[in-house]
Amino acid sequence: PDVIIEAQFDDNDAEHGQDHLQDKLTDDIKKLSLDTGEKGETKQDDGPKVNDPRLLPDEFLQRTAKVVYILEKKHSRAATGFIKLLADRNSELFKRCAMFSPVDHRVPRVYVPLADCPPDFVTKPEAYSQMLFTCRIVDWKEDSNFASGQLCKSLGQAGEIEPESEGILTEYGVDFSDFSPEVLQCLPQDLPWVISPGELAKRRDLR
């Protein structure tokens, strides 16, 4: 490889002239020159030369794999975010879809139908700039940069505790609906209820 040397030109060099500077650079290049062997290539031991990878030790192998089937989709495909109009107002897509931008940047942006948006969203999009919505991804075509989804519901203003909490629970698939009467019947009916001494004796108190 080419070696570039940054020379320092001082008063001493000026006194001896340009020839002295050239000789000094030549000596420096000789000091930095490397024994590259024949044809200018460095000799380096890259490890054992084996044509058949099956004969290599395990530490020289990089294991690879490929996904062949998705058994279960763990993500809920739901996300919390904001809706806005598409940038290109002259496109056909502008008349049919809006853009959903998730708060979680690991989730892709989603095209949602305008029919799912509030009725006055197209005329007053600024009124919904800080409104949180939940969206569920339903498809993502191979030739599209954005996924397709359905707008589920409006949660409320961003920054408030209840909308933010409901959005997080929805994203992670947590069922936060009210308990059914059957479940409530499993609770003690004689109130006030207290823990019996026998239960306290055989349990570890984590209260």
Coordinates of C-alpha atoms in Angstrom, one line a residue, residues 5-172:
I5 CA 4.2 10.9 5.2
E6 CA 3.4 14.3 6.6
A7 CA 6.7 16.2 6.7
Q8 CA 7.3 19.0 9.1
F9 CA 9.1 21.9 7.4
D10 CA 11.1 24.0 9.9
D11 CA 13.8 26.7 9.8
N12 CA 16.5 24.1 9.7
D13 CA 15.1 22.7 6.4
A14 CA 14.9 26.1 4.9
E15 CA 18.6 26.6 5.6
H16 CA 19.7 23.4 3.8
G17 CA 17.3 23.9 0.9
Q18 CA 14.8 21.6 -0.9
D19 CA 17.4 18.9 -1.5
H20 CA 17.8 18.3 2.2
L21 CA 14.1 18.0 2.6
Q22 CA 13.8 15.4 -0.2
D23 CA 16.7 13.3 1.3
K24 CA 14.9 13.4 4.7
L25 CA 11.6 12.2 3.3
T26 CA 13.5 9.4 1.4
D27 CA 15.1 8.2 4.7
D28 CA 11.7 8.2 6.5
I29 CA 10.1 6.2 3.7
K30 CA 12.9 3.6 3.9
K31 CA 12.4 3.3 7.7
L32 CA 8.6 2.7 7.2
S33 CA 9.0 0.3 4.3
L34 CA 7.6 -3.2 4.9
D35 CA 8.8 -6.5 3.6
T36 CA 5.7 -7.4 1.6
G37 CA 7.2 -10.5 0.0
E38 CA 6.7 -11.4 -3.7
K39 CA 4.2 -9.5 -5.8
G40 CA 3.6 -7.0 -3.1
E41 CA 1.4 -9.3 -0.9
T42 CA 1.8 -9.8 2.8
K43 CA 2.2 -13.3 4.1
Q44 CA -0.3 -14.1 6.7
D45 CA -1.3 -17.3 8.4
D46 CA -5.1 -17.6 8.0
G47 CA -5.4 -20.9 9.7
P48 CA -5.7 -24.4 8.3
K49 CA -6.3 -24.6 4.5
V50 CA -9.0 -27.2 4.1
N51 CA -11.2 -27.4 1.0
D52 CA -13.9 -29.5 2.7
P53 CA -15.7 -27.4 5.4
R54 CA -16.8 -30.6 7.1
L55 CA -13.2 -31.3 8.1
L56 CA -12.7 -28.0 9.9
P57 CA -12.8 -27.8 13.7
D58 CA -16.0 -26.3 15.2
E59 CA -14.2 -23.1 16.2
F60 CA -13.7 -22.2 12.6
L61 CA -17.3 -22.7 11.6
Q62 CA -20.1 -20.1 11.6
R63 CA -23.4 -21.8 12.1
T64 CA -26.3 -20.5 9.9
A65 CA -30.0 -21.3 9.6
K66 CA -33.1 -20.1 7.9
V67 CA -36.7 -19.6 9.0
V68 CA -38.9 -22.2 7.4
Y69 CA -42.2 -21.7 9.2
I70 CA -43.8 -19.4 11.8
L71 CA -45.5 -21.5 14.4
E72 CA -47.0 -18.7 16.5
K73 CA -47.1 -14.9 16.1
K74 CA -46.2 -13.7 19.5
H75 CA -46.7 -10.0 18.9
S76 CA -50.2 -8.7 19.1
R77 CA -49.8 -6.7 15.9
A78 CA -51.4 -3.8 17.8
A79 CA -49.7 -0.5 18.3
T80 CA -50.4 2.9 19.8
G81 CA -49.6 6.1 17.8
F82 CA -50.8 9.0 15.9
I83 CA -52.5 9.5 12.5
K84 CA -51.7 12.1 9.9
L85 CA -52.4 12.9 6.3
L86 CA -50.2 11.6 3.5
A87 CA -47.6 14.0 2.1
D88 CA -48.6 13.6 -1.5
R89 CA -52.0 15.2 -1.7
N90 CA -52.3 14.5 -5.5
S91 CA -51.9 10.7 -5.2
E92 CA -54.8 8.3 -5.3
L93 CA -53.6 6.8 -2.0
F94 CA -54.2 10.2 -0.3
K95 CA -57.9 9.9 -1.1
R96 CA -58.1 6.4 0.5
C97 CA -55.6 6.2 3.3
A98 CA -53.9 8.0 6.2
M99 CA -50.6 7.3 7.8
F100 CA -50.4 5.8 11.2
S101 CA -47.1 6.5 13.1
P102 CA -46.5 4.2 16.1
V103 CA -45.0 5.5 19.3
D104 CA -42.8 2.4 19.4
H105 CA -40.3 2.9 16.5
R106 CA -39.7 -0.9 16.3
V107 CA -43.2 -1.1 14.7
P108 CA -43.5 0.0 11.1
R109 CA -45.6 2.8 9.9
V110 CA -49.0 1.7 8.7
Y111 CA -51.5 2.7 6.0
V112 CA -55.0 2.9 7.6
P113 CA -58.3 3.5 5.7
L114 CA -59.7 7.0 5.9
A115 CA -63.0 5.4 6.7
D116 CA -61.6 4.3 10.0
C117 CA -60.5 7.8 10.9
P118 CA -62.8 10.5 12.5
P119 CA -65.2 12.1 10.0
D120 CA -63.5 15.5 10.2
F121 CA -60.0 14.2 10.1
V122 CA -59.3 15.3 6.5
T123 CA -60.6 18.8 7.0
K124 CA -59.1 19.3 10.5
P125 CA -56.1 17.0 10.8
E126 CA -54.4 19.4 13.3
A127 CA -57.2 18.7 15.8
Y128 CA -55.9 15.0 16.1
S129 CA -52.2 15.7 16.1
Q130 CA -51.9 14.9 19.8
M131 CA -54.7 12.2 19.9
L132 CA -53.6 8.6 20.6
F133 CA -55.1 5.8 18.5
T134 CA -54.6 2.1 18.5
C135 CA -54.0 0.3 15.2
R136 CA -53.7 -3.4 14.4
I137 CA -51.5 -4.5 11.5
V138 CA -53.4 -6.9 9.1
D139 CA -51.0 -7.2 6.2
W140 CA -47.6 -6.1 4.8
K141 CA -47.0 -6.7 1.1
E142 CA -43.5 -7.5 -0.1
D143 CA -43.5 -4.6 -2.5
S144 CA -44.6 -1.9 0.0
N145 CA -42.5 0.1 2.4
F146 CA -45.4 0.4 4.9
A147 CA -47.8 -2.2 6.4
S148 CA -51.6 -2.1 6.1
G149 CA -53.8 -2.0 9.1
Q150 CA -57.1 -1.0 10.7
L151 CA -57.6 1.8 13.2
C152 CA -59.3 0.3 16.3
K153 CA -60.2 3.1 18.6
S154 CA -59.3 6.5 19.9
L155 CA -57.7 6.4 23.3
G156 CA -57.5 10.1 24.2
Q157 CA -54.9 12.8 24.5
A158 CA -51.3 11.8 24.6
G159 CA -49.5 12.3 27.9
E160 CA -52.5 11.4 30.1
I161 CA -52.2 8.4 32.3
E162 CA -55.4 6.4 31.3
P163 CA -54.9 6.6 27.5
E164 CA -51.2 5.8 27.8
S165 CA -51.8 2.9 30.1
E166 CA -54.6 1.4 27.9
G167 CA -52.3 1.7 24.9
I168 CA -49.5 -0.2 26.6
L169 CA -51.8 -3.0 27.8
T170 CA -53.3 -3.3 24.3
E171 CA -49.9 -3.5 22.6
Y172 CA -48.9 -6.4 24.9

